[in-house]
Short mmCIF file of C-alpha atoms and ligand atoms in Angstrom, two decimals:
data_model
loop_
_atom_site.label_atom_id
_atom_site.label_comp_id
_atom_site.label_asym_id
_atom_site.label_seq_id
_atom_site.Cartn_x
_atom_site.Cartn_y
_atom_site.Cartn_z
CA MET O 21 107.76 68.51 3.56
CA THR O 22 107.35 64.93 4.50
CA GLU O 23 108.65 63.89 7.92
CA SER O 24 110.17 60.38 8.27
CA ILE O 25 109.49 58.11 11.29
CA ASN O 26 110.93 54.74 11.92
CA VAL O 27 109.34 52.54 14.65
CA ASP O 28 109.04 48.90 15.68
CA VAL O 29 105.29 49.07 15.80
CA ALA O 30 102.80 51.39 13.92
CA VAL O 31 99.25 51.53 15.07
CA ILE O 32 96.67 52.73 12.75
CA GLY O 33 93.69 54.28 14.75
CA GLY O 34 93.57 55.66 18.17
CA GLY O 35 90.32 54.22 19.62
CA PRO O 36 90.22 52.05 22.70
CA GLY O 37 91.77 49.07 20.84
CA GLY O 38 94.38 51.23 19.15
CA TYR O 39 95.78 53.36 22.17
CA THR O 40 95.70 50.20 24.32
CA ALA O 41 97.66 48.29 21.88
CA ALA O 42 100.06 51.06 21.42
CA PHE O 43 100.64 51.62 25.30
CA ARG O 44 101.08 47.92 25.94
CA ALA O 45 103.60 47.69 23.05
CA ALA O 46 105.52 50.68 24.60
CA ASP O 47 105.43 49.22 28.04
CA LEU O 48 107.03 46.04 26.64
CA GLY O 49 110.02 48.00 25.43
CA LEU O 50 108.92 48.65 21.70
CA SER O 51 109.17 51.97 19.89
CA VAL O 52 105.71 52.85 18.77
CA CYS O 53 103.63 55.45 16.80
CA ILE O 54 99.98 55.87 16.72
CA VAL O 55 98.31 57.35 13.63
CA GLU O 56 94.94 58.94 14.30
CA LYS O 57 92.97 61.46 12.14
CA ARG O 58 90.97 63.00 14.89
CA ASP O 59 92.50 65.83 17.09
CA THR O 60 92.26 63.67 20.15
CA LEU O 61 92.85 59.85 21.03
CA GLY O 62 89.92 57.78 22.17
CA GLY O 63 88.20 57.08 18.93
CA VAL O 64 84.43 56.78 18.48
CA CYS O 65 84.01 55.31 22.12
CA VAL O 66 85.43 58.34 23.93
CA ASN O 67 84.66 61.12 21.46
CA VAL O 68 81.38 60.24 19.95
CA GLY O 69 80.16 56.89 21.38
CA CYS O 70 80.26 55.12 24.74
CA ILE O 71 81.43 58.05 26.95
CA PRO O 72 79.12 60.94 25.60
CA SER O 73 76.21 58.51 25.53
CA LYS O 74 76.79 57.43 29.12
CA THR O 75 76.97 61.10 30.29
CA LEU O 76 73.62 61.88 28.66
CA LEU O 77 72.10 58.72 29.85
CA HIS O 78 73.14 59.81 33.38
CA ALA O 79 71.15 63.11 32.81
CA SER O 80 68.28 60.97 31.63
CA SER O 81 68.31 58.88 34.77
CA LEU O 82 68.38 62.07 37.06
CA ILE O 83 65.38 63.31 35.17
CA GLU O 84 63.59 59.96 35.33
CA HIS O 85 64.41 59.22 39.08
CA ALA O 86 63.02 62.76 40.02
CA SER O 87 59.91 62.17 38.11
CA HIS O 88 59.16 58.99 40.22
CA GLY O 89 59.99 60.77 43.56
CA HIS O 90 56.27 61.46 44.10
CA GLN O 91 55.70 57.79 44.68
CA MET O 92 57.60 58.12 48.02
CA GLY O 93 56.10 61.56 48.78
CA ILE O 94 58.99 63.60 47.39
CA SER O 95 58.01 65.85 44.44
CA PHE O 96 60.14 68.01 42.26
CA ALA O 97 59.04 70.63 39.67
CA GLN O 98 59.17 69.76 36.01
CA PRO O 99 62.72 70.08 34.94
CA THR O 100 63.95 72.96 32.67
CA ILE O 101 66.61 71.75 30.28
CA ASP O 102 69.57 73.97 29.34
CA LEU O 103 70.79 72.17 26.28
CA ASP O 104 73.88 74.36 26.03
CA THR O 105 75.06 73.50 29.66
CA LEU O 106 74.17 69.92 28.98
CA ARG O 107 76.23 69.86 25.87
CA THR O 108 79.19 71.59 27.79
CA HIS O 109 79.01 69.13 30.54
CA LYS O 110 79.17 66.28 28.07
CA GLN O 111 82.09 67.75 26.21
CA SER O 112 84.06 68.28 29.57
CA THR O 113 83.66 64.58 30.32
CA ILE O 114 85.11 63.85 26.86
CA THR O 115 87.88 66.41 27.22
CA GLU O 116 89.05 64.97 30.72
CA LEU O 117 89.34 61.52 29.46
CA THR O 118 91.15 62.57 26.18
CA LYS O 119 93.61 64.71 28.00
CA GLY O 120 94.31 61.69 30.41
CA ILE O 121 94.78 59.42 27.36
CA ALA O 122 97.20 62.10 25.64
CA ASN O 123 99.12 62.28 29.01
CA LEU O 124 99.43 58.50 29.09
CA ALA O 125 100.82 58.38 25.58
CA LYS O 126 103.25 61.13 26.17
CA ALA O 127 104.63 59.52 29.37
CA ARG O 128 105.19 56.48 27.41
CA LYS O 129 106.97 58.35 24.56
CA VAL O 130 104.34 57.10 22.01
CA ILE O 131 104.68 59.21 18.94
CA ARG O 132 101.39 60.70 17.85
CA VAL O 133 100.85 61.30 14.10
CA LYS O 134 97.76 63.17 13.08
CA GLY O 135 96.17 62.20 9.81
CA GLU O 136 94.86 59.33 7.72
CA GLY O 137 97.29 56.43 7.33
CA GLN O 138 97.55 54.34 4.29
CA PHE O 139 99.89 51.47 3.54
CA THR O 140 102.31 52.07 0.65
CA SER O 141 104.20 48.84 1.14
CA SER O 142 104.38 45.91 3.48
CA ASN O 143 106.70 47.93 5.78
CA SER O 144 105.62 51.59 5.11
CA LEU O 145 102.79 53.89 5.53
CA ILE O 146 102.15 57.45 4.50
CA VAL O 147 99.94 59.75 6.51
CA LYS O 148 98.25 62.68 4.95
CA GLY O 149 96.89 65.35 7.26
CA ASP O 150 97.90 68.93 8.07
CA ASP O 151 101.48 67.68 7.60
CA SER O 152 102.56 64.54 5.86
CA TYR O 153 104.56 61.68 7.27
CA GLN O 154 106.34 58.56 5.92
CA ILE O 155 106.36 55.81 8.60
CA GLN O 156 108.66 52.78 8.32
CA PHE O 157 107.67 50.02 10.74
CA LYS O 158 108.51 46.43 11.52
CA GLN O 159 105.01 45.40 12.57
CA ALA O 160 101.69 47.30 12.37
CA ILE O 161 98.41 46.98 14.17
CA ILE O 162 95.24 48.10 12.22
CA ALA O 163 92.64 49.43 14.62
CA THR O 164 90.56 51.57 12.29
CA GLY O 165 87.17 50.85 13.78
CA SER O 166 83.84 51.10 12.19
CA HIS O 167 81.33 53.61 10.86
CA ALA O 168 77.55 53.79 10.98
CA ILE O 169 75.64 52.15 8.20
CA ARG O 170 73.58 54.54 5.92
CA LEU O 171 70.19 53.53 4.65
CA PRO O 172 70.25 53.96 0.82
CA ILE O 173 66.63 55.38 1.13
CA ALA O 174 67.60 57.94 3.68
CA PRO O 175 67.98 61.45 2.15
CA ARG O 176 71.03 63.59 2.80
CA ASP O 177 69.45 66.01 5.12
CA ASP O 178 70.55 67.46 8.40
CA ARG O 179 67.27 66.08 10.08
CA VAL O 180 68.43 62.51 9.16
CA TRP O 181 70.97 61.64 11.96
CA ASP O 182 73.37 59.08 12.82
CA SER O 183 74.62 58.28 16.41
CA THR O 184 77.19 61.05 16.16
CA ASP O 185 74.61 63.57 15.23
CA ALA O 186 72.38 62.40 18.04
CA LEU O 187 75.13 62.79 20.57
CA ALA O 188 75.91 66.27 19.37
CA LEU O 189 72.64 67.28 21.10
CA LYS O 190 71.86 69.88 18.30
CA LYS O 191 68.18 70.13 19.34
CA ILE O 192 65.29 68.15 20.92
CA PRO O 193 62.96 67.33 18.24
CA GLU O 194 59.25 67.11 18.90
CA LYS O 195 58.73 63.95 16.95
CA MET O 196 61.63 61.53 16.44
CA LEU O 197 61.59 58.21 14.51
CA ILE O 198 64.49 55.82 15.49
CA VAL O 199 65.23 53.18 12.79
CA GLY O 200 66.79 50.17 14.55
CA GLY O 201 65.96 48.68 17.95
CA GLY O 202 69.47 47.69 18.85
CA ILE O 203 71.76 49.17 21.52
CA ILE O 204 72.21 52.65 19.88
CA GLY O 205 68.63 53.05 18.94
CA LEU O 206 67.42 52.14 22.33
CA GLU O 207 69.96 54.27 24.32
CA MET O 208 69.26 57.38 22.19
CA ALA O 209 65.47 56.82 22.60
CA GLN O 210 66.12 56.85 26.23
CA VAL O 211 67.95 60.16 26.28
CA TYR O 212 65.75 61.99 23.81
CA SER O 213 62.55 60.73 25.48
CA SER O 214 63.71 62.02 28.89
CA LEU O 215 64.44 65.45 27.18
CA GLY O 216 60.85 65.50 26.00
CA ALA O 217 60.85 63.99 22.46
CA ASP O 218 57.89 61.85 21.27
CA ILE O 219 59.69 58.65 20.14
CA THR O 220 58.74 55.90 17.60
CA ILE O 221 61.10 52.90 17.16
CA VAL O 222 60.97 50.77 14.01
CA GLU O 223 62.81 47.26 14.35
CA ALA O 224 63.09 44.91 11.40
CA GLN O 225 63.09 41.75 13.58
CA GLU O 226 60.45 40.39 15.85
CA GLN O 227 62.04 41.88 19.13
CA ILE O 228 64.16 44.83 20.20
CA ILE O 229 67.74 43.88 21.11
CA PRO O 230 67.31 40.68 18.94
CA ALA O 231 70.52 39.28 20.25
CA ALA O 232 69.32 38.78 23.82
CA ASP O 233 66.63 36.38 25.11
CA LYS O 234 63.06 37.63 24.76
CA ASP O 235 62.18 37.11 28.30
CA VAL O 236 65.22 38.99 29.54
CA VAL O 237 64.39 42.04 27.32
CA GLN O 238 60.62 41.79 28.45
CA PRO O 239 60.95 44.07 31.59
CA LEU O 240 62.43 46.85 29.47
CA LEU O 241 60.03 46.35 26.52
CA LYS O 242 57.14 46.55 29.11
CA ASP O 243 58.36 49.96 30.37
CA LEU O 244 59.23 51.34 26.85
CA LYS O 245 55.86 50.38 25.53
CA LYS O 246 54.22 52.79 27.96
CA ARG O 247 56.47 55.69 26.73
CA TYR O 248 57.09 54.94 23.00
CA GLN O 249 55.52 53.41 20.00
CA ILE O 250 57.55 50.32 19.21
CA LEU O 251 56.98 48.75 15.81
CA THR O 252 58.67 45.40 15.46
CA LYS O 253 58.70 43.28 12.22
CA THR O 254 58.33 46.53 10.44
CA LEU O 255 60.56 48.07 7.60
CA VAL O 256 60.85 51.69 6.51
CA THR O 257 60.30 51.74 2.79
CA SER O 258 60.82 55.34 1.99
CA MET O 259 62.00 58.66 3.47
CA GLU O 260 61.25 61.95 1.83
CA ALA O 261 62.77 65.37 3.11
CA GLN O 262 59.94 67.91 3.00
CA ASP O 263 59.67 71.31 4.60
CA LYS O 264 57.36 70.03 7.34
CA GLY O 265 59.61 67.03 8.11
CA ILE O 266 61.15 63.79 6.95
CA VAL O 267 58.06 61.80 5.68
CA VAL O 268 58.40 58.11 6.12
CA SER O 269 56.37 55.19 4.86
CA PHE O 270 56.47 51.71 6.41
CA GLU O 271 55.89 48.18 5.65
CA GLY O 272 54.76 45.33 7.97
CA LYS O 273 51.68 43.69 9.42
CA LYS O 274 51.18 46.56 11.90
CA ALA O 275 52.80 49.15 9.80
CA PRO O 276 51.27 52.66 10.32
CA GLN O 277 50.21 55.24 7.67
CA ASN O 278 53.01 57.50 6.35
CA ALA O 279 54.06 60.03 8.95
CA SER O 280 56.28 63.02 9.24
CA TYR O 281 59.10 63.40 11.86
CA ASP O 282 61.30 66.34 12.88
CA VAL O 283 64.27 63.90 13.09
CA VAL O 284 65.01 60.37 11.94
CA LEU O 285 67.88 58.62 13.58
CA VAL O 286 69.18 55.70 11.64
CA ALA O 287 70.81 53.07 13.92
CA VAL O 288 70.95 49.97 11.90
CA GLY O 289 74.41 48.73 12.69
CA ARG O 290 77.98 49.55 11.77
CA ARG O 291 80.51 48.52 9.03
CA PRO O 292 84.28 48.02 9.35
CA ASN O 293 86.58 50.85 8.20
CA THR O 294 88.78 48.65 5.91
CA SER O 295 88.63 50.50 2.56
CA ASN O 296 91.06 53.32 1.70
CA ILE O 297 93.74 52.25 4.04
CA GLY O 298 95.99 50.63 1.25
CA LEU O 299 95.29 46.97 2.40
CA GLU O 300 95.93 45.89 -1.26
CA GLN O 301 99.52 47.01 -0.81
CA VAL O 302 100.06 44.60 1.93
CA GLY O 303 98.16 41.57 0.73
CA VAL O 304 96.08 41.22 4.00
CA ARG O 305 93.12 39.04 3.35
CA VAL O 306 89.76 40.82 3.86
CA GLU O 307 86.29 39.02 3.91
CA LYS O 308 83.40 40.16 1.70
CA SER O 309 81.81 41.87 4.75
CA GLY O 310 84.89 44.17 4.86
CA LEU O 311 86.17 42.31 8.17
CA ILE O 312 89.94 41.43 8.16
CA GLU O 313 90.88 37.70 8.75
CA VAL O 314 92.79 37.04 11.89
CA ASP O 315 93.80 34.18 13.95
CA ASN O 316 93.59 34.10 17.81
CA ARG O 317 96.85 36.02 18.07
CA MET O 318 95.18 38.83 16.13
CA GLN O 319 97.60 38.14 13.17
CA THR O 320 96.43 38.75 9.65
CA SER O 321 97.31 36.66 6.68
CA GLU O 322 100.52 38.75 6.73
CA PRO O 323 102.07 37.76 9.94
CA HIS O 324 103.79 40.94 10.66
CA ILE O 325 100.53 42.81 10.38
CA PHE O 326 97.78 42.55 13.04
CA ALA O 327 94.19 43.62 13.27
CA ILE O 328 91.97 44.32 16.12
CA GLY O 329 88.54 45.71 17.31
CA ASP O 330 85.56 46.34 14.95
CA ILE O 331 87.45 45.35 11.81
CA VAL O 332 87.78 41.67 12.82
CA LYS O 333 85.13 38.97 13.73
CA GLY O 334 83.05 39.28 16.95
CA PRO O 335 80.89 41.90 18.50
CA MET O 336 81.66 45.56 17.82
CA LEU O 337 82.55 46.48 21.49
CA ALA O 338 85.28 48.60 22.92
CA HIS O 339 86.08 46.02 25.67
CA LYS O 340 86.75 43.47 23.10
CA ALA O 341 88.95 45.77 21.15
CA THR O 342 91.04 46.56 24.20
CA HIS O 343 91.66 42.86 25.03
CA GLU O 344 92.56 42.04 21.41
CA GLY O 345 94.99 45.13 21.47
CA LYS O 346 96.85 43.77 24.40
CA VAL O 347 97.08 40.39 22.70
CA ALA O 348 98.52 42.01 19.61
CA ALA O 349 101.09 44.07 21.34
CA GLU O 350 102.13 41.01 23.46
CA VAL O 351 102.50 38.80 20.48
CA ILE O 352 104.59 41.38 18.69
CA ALA O 353 106.82 41.58 21.83
CA GLY O 354 107.36 37.79 21.79
CA LEU O 355 104.95 36.81 24.60
CA ASP O 356 102.67 33.83 24.35
CA ALA O 357 99.39 35.54 24.18
CA THR O 358 96.07 34.56 22.61
CA PHE O 359 92.52 36.09 22.49
CA GLN O 360 90.28 33.36 23.65
CA PRO O 361 87.70 34.68 26.08
CA VAL O 362 84.96 32.36 27.12
CA SER O 363 82.51 35.12 26.65
CA ILE O 364 82.21 38.87 26.04
CA PRO O 365 79.44 40.64 27.86
CA SER O 366 76.94 43.03 26.04
CA VAL O 367 75.09 45.86 27.83
CA ALA O 368 72.33 48.10 26.68
CA TYR O 369 72.51 51.07 29.17
CA THR O 370 68.73 51.78 28.95
CA ALA O 371 66.28 52.17 31.85
CA PRO O 372 66.25 49.40 33.04
CA GLU O 373 69.55 48.17 31.70
CA VAL O 374 69.68 44.84 29.77
CA ALA O 375 73.00 42.77 30.00
CA TRP O 376 73.91 39.39 28.87
CA VAL O 377 76.88 37.01 28.63
CA GLY O 378 77.76 33.58 27.36
CA LEU O 379 75.07 31.49 25.84
CA THR O 380 71.50 32.75 25.49
CA GLU O 381 68.74 30.36 25.80
CA LYS O 382 67.73 30.49 22.16
CA GLU O 383 71.52 29.74 21.23
CA ALA O 384 71.59 26.77 23.77
CA LYS O 385 68.39 25.42 22.01
CA GLN O 386 69.79 25.97 18.52
CA GLN O 387 73.09 24.08 19.50
CA GLY O 388 70.97 21.33 21.24
CA ILE O 389 72.65 21.68 24.57
CA GLU O 390 70.95 20.29 27.53
CA TYR O 391 70.49 23.03 30.24
CA SER O 392 68.59 23.95 33.37
CA VAL O 393 67.43 27.66 33.77
CA GLY O 394 67.32 29.50 36.96
CA LYS O 395 65.09 32.66 36.53
CA VAL O 396 64.50 35.02 39.37
CA PRO O 397 61.89 37.89 39.15
CA TRP O 398 63.23 40.71 41.28
CA LEU O 399 59.87 40.86 43.16
CA VAL O 400 61.46 38.43 45.53
CA SER O 401 64.47 40.76 46.27
CA GLY O 402 64.31 43.00 49.27
CA ARG O 403 66.82 45.48 47.76
CA ALA O 404 64.77 45.71 44.60
CA GLN O 405 61.64 46.43 46.68
CA SER O 406 63.57 49.01 48.47
CA VAL O 407 64.86 50.94 45.39
CA GLY O 408 61.73 50.53 43.34
CA ALA O 409 63.32 48.11 40.81
CA THR O 410 60.94 45.22 41.05
CA ASN O 411 60.56 44.96 37.35
CA GLY O 412 63.91 43.31 36.96
CA VAL O 413 64.69 39.74 36.16
CA THR O 414 67.87 37.61 36.49
CA LYS O 415 68.25 34.43 34.37
CA ALA O 416 71.17 31.86 34.17
CA LEU O 417 71.67 28.75 32.14
CA PHE O 418 73.61 25.88 33.61
CA ASP O 419 74.80 22.71 31.86
CA SER O 420 72.35 19.83 32.89
CA ALA O 421 75.12 17.32 33.17
CA THR O 422 77.85 19.31 34.92
CA GLY O 423 76.05 22.27 36.57
CA THR O 424 78.55 24.52 34.82
CA LEU O 425 77.23 28.03 34.07
CA LEU O 426 76.70 28.58 30.40
CA GLY O 427 75.33 32.02 30.26
CA ALA O 428 73.29 34.65 32.10
CA GLY O 429 70.95 37.55 31.20
CA ILE O 430 69.90 40.49 33.47
CA CYS O 431 67.40 43.23 32.98
CA GLY O 432 66.98 45.79 35.68
CA GLU O 433 68.78 48.57 37.52
CA ASN O 434 72.53 48.34 37.26
CA ALA O 435 72.34 45.04 35.23
CA GLY O 436 75.54 46.27 33.34
CA GLU O 437 77.27 46.10 36.66
CA LEU O 438 75.81 43.00 38.03
CA ILE O 439 76.46 40.89 34.81
CA HIS O 440 80.19 40.81 35.80
CA GLU O 441 79.68 38.23 38.50
CA ALA O 442 78.46 35.96 35.73
CA CYS O 443 81.38 36.92 33.48
CA THR O 444 83.88 35.81 36.17
CA ALA O 445 81.98 32.76 37.10
CA LEU O 446 81.92 31.75 33.30
CA GLU O 447 85.61 32.45 32.85
CA LEU O 448 86.60 30.32 36.04
CA GLY O 449 84.17 27.41 34.98
CA GLY O 450 81.87 28.13 37.84
CA ARG O 451 79.06 25.61 38.59
CA ALA O 452 75.57 26.16 40.06
CA ARG O 453 76.80 24.74 43.47
CA ASP O 454 79.71 27.16 43.66
CA ILE O 455 77.59 30.14 42.89
CA ALA O 456 74.70 29.08 45.39
CA HIS O 457 77.38 28.58 48.09
CA THR O 458 79.06 31.84 47.52
CA VAL O 459 77.65 34.09 50.44
CA HIS O 460 76.12 37.18 48.80
CA ALA O 461 75.56 40.40 50.92
CA HIS O 462 71.93 41.04 51.90
CA PRO O 463 70.18 42.96 50.68
CA THR O 464 71.75 43.38 47.38
CA LEU O 465 70.57 43.00 43.73
CA ALA O 466 73.51 40.67 43.21
CA GLU O 467 71.72 38.20 45.35
CA THR O 468 69.41 37.51 42.53
CA PHE O 469 72.36 35.86 40.63
CA ALA O 470 72.86 33.48 43.51
CA PHE O 471 69.30 32.73 43.63
CA THR O 472 69.32 31.47 40.02
CA ALA O 473 71.89 28.75 41.09
CA GLU O 474 69.83 28.03 44.28
CA LEU O 475 66.74 27.44 42.01
CA VAL O 476 68.55 25.04 39.83
CA GLU O 477 70.14 23.29 42.93
CA GLY O 478 66.79 23.20 44.70
CA SER O 479 67.78 25.19 47.69
CA MET O 480 66.05 28.45 47.07
CA THR O 481 63.91 29.59 49.95
CA ASP O 482 62.82 33.00 48.99
CA MET O 483 60.64 31.66 46.21
CA LEU O 484 58.35 28.39 46.39
CA PRO O 485 60.07 25.27 45.06
CA ALA O 486 58.89 24.12 41.56
CA ARG O 487 55.63 22.10 41.90
CA LYS O 488 56.11 18.46 41.28
CA LYS O 489 54.17 17.35 38.12
P1 NAD N 680 72.78 46.97 16.58
O1 NAD N 680 73.18 45.85 15.59
O2 NAD N 680 72.93 46.65 17.96
O3 NAD N 680 71.18 47.04 16.34
C1 NAD N 680 70.71 47.46 14.93
C2 NAD N 680 69.23 46.94 14.84
O4 NAD N 680 68.72 47.48 13.79
C3 NAD N 680 69.06 45.56 14.86
O5 NAD N 680 68.14 45.23 15.86
C4 NAD N 680 68.60 45.24 13.55
O6 NAD N 680 67.62 44.14 13.45
C5 NAD N 680 67.77 46.51 13.24
N1 NAD N 680 67.77 46.95 11.67
C6 NAD N 680 68.70 46.60 10.81
N2 NAD N 680 68.29 47.21 9.63
C7 NAD N 680 67.03 47.62 9.79
C8 NAD N 680 66.05 48.30 9.06
N3 NAD N 680 66.30 48.60 7.77
N4 NAD N 680 64.89 48.70 9.64
C9 NAD N 680 64.64 48.48 10.84
N5 NAD N 680 65.47 47.89 11.80
C10 NAD N 680 66.67 47.48 11.23
O7 NAD N 680 73.52 48.19 15.92
P2 NAD N 680 73.60 49.63 16.58
O8 NAD N 680 72.61 49.80 17.77
O9 NAD N 680 73.50 50.58 15.36
O10 NAD N 680 75.02 49.58 17.29
C11 NAD N 680 76.07 49.32 16.40
C12 NAD N 680 77.27 48.63 17.08
O11 NAD N 680 77.69 49.41 18.17
C13 NAD N 680 76.73 47.21 17.68
O12 NAD N 680 77.76 46.33 17.59
C14 NAD N 680 76.66 47.60 19.19
O13 NAD N 680 76.83 46.41 20.08
C15 NAD N 680 77.74 48.70 19.43
N6 NAD N 680 77.38 49.56 20.45
C16 NAD N 680 77.44 49.15 21.69
C17 NAD N 680 77.07 49.93 22.86
C18 NAD N 680 77.18 49.35 24.24
O14 NAD N 680 77.92 48.60 24.34
N7 NAD N 680 76.37 49.85 25.12
C19 NAD N 680 76.50 51.15 22.51
C20 NAD N 680 76.43 51.54 21.29
C21 NAD N 680 76.90 50.77 20.25
#
């Protein structure tokens, strides 16, 4: 039997973007249903992405910190790793969060529909799952997220992983090849290297994390080079599943000989989930890349249908999706909302972390913007010295004419937290003077951000002034 549901707003996809949109719409007095094919809400981020990866990265950090203790005269025995307990711990973190989201949905009377939603007309959806549903809606928000790109040369074999397989923690491979030196590749390299795997990373571009400035990534690269083989400007040309492992061949100036790996993780980006949802039934415009066209109110070419998150332009990040979700819900409720952030931060939760926001130096150069740079090596920070984090760097770009902050990049312990001072300054149009005059607590790593402004203002005393030429 098919159950009929009639709502103001149907949200397709229960990830961070979708459930946030649904909750905001419900709080604004609309009747809402949320269609999700997984058993739990939270999408990739909570179930098989941001949250499990951060839980495993925390385990990795524990192992790494313990291994450095001997430098202060504190030594621990080699860790023994109980993979079952680690997996259970990771799962319990996910369960706590998904239970919390389910409770929030229930308290708001958001109807949950389990299954895959497909448009059948501009005001109706069918949902196929264990049960089937026919949903009539006045407005809809599409929040179907993205999936990992498969390499056509990769064989279908359970030793070729995507990020979901890596987070499932099936085993610790002895030799692991990671294709893609972006955020997922590097975070998983961090986890599996701490657990004992021998890691090789292949990156097509000339640097890992190509989106960030090279000098900001440098402290991470320096550390990683001691631990993994990193092959930049290198491509994988073939992969063959053999009994002994996945045999891989490479192409590039410094390409190694064919080699065999116990596991190959493919982390070369993600694609939007916009096929098989019946978009052709509603006439929503979709670009060649699969992204849905939207304006800054998150409205598609069909004004009563909205799209948010990984299926629209911009970085594929949960925090972007949640903000877009709120905008979509508010516009539907008749509020005057737009999605126009000055910038969206990116963070690689590696050790050390890399975080950046706003313009990078290479973007400023490409755009012909005149800027001043303040770059502070963490060697000058008392706090960095105390916690053994002197390898870090904080860099900020300021407009030469107005002194306004244009962007910032940080590499070092807690960079992912520290970057938010730059985010707020950017959003508020902060200038070097404002930042330099903001009293920062001593000793903190956050001081290094103030130092970048002091450098540009010429008032920095913890470093020597730039030599006059
Ligand atoms: P990515 O775009 O961050 O990195 C992919 C990397 O693979 C790039 O550096 C690219 O140059 C390289 N590459 C592409 N094809 C290649 C090939 N054939 N051989 C070698 N290298 C190749 O993508 P990702 O790491 O897969 O992450 C997917 C998305 O998820 C991204 O948008 C990312 O920002 C997001 N994400 C964010 C976080 C976080 O915020 N911490 C964590 C995980 C994922």
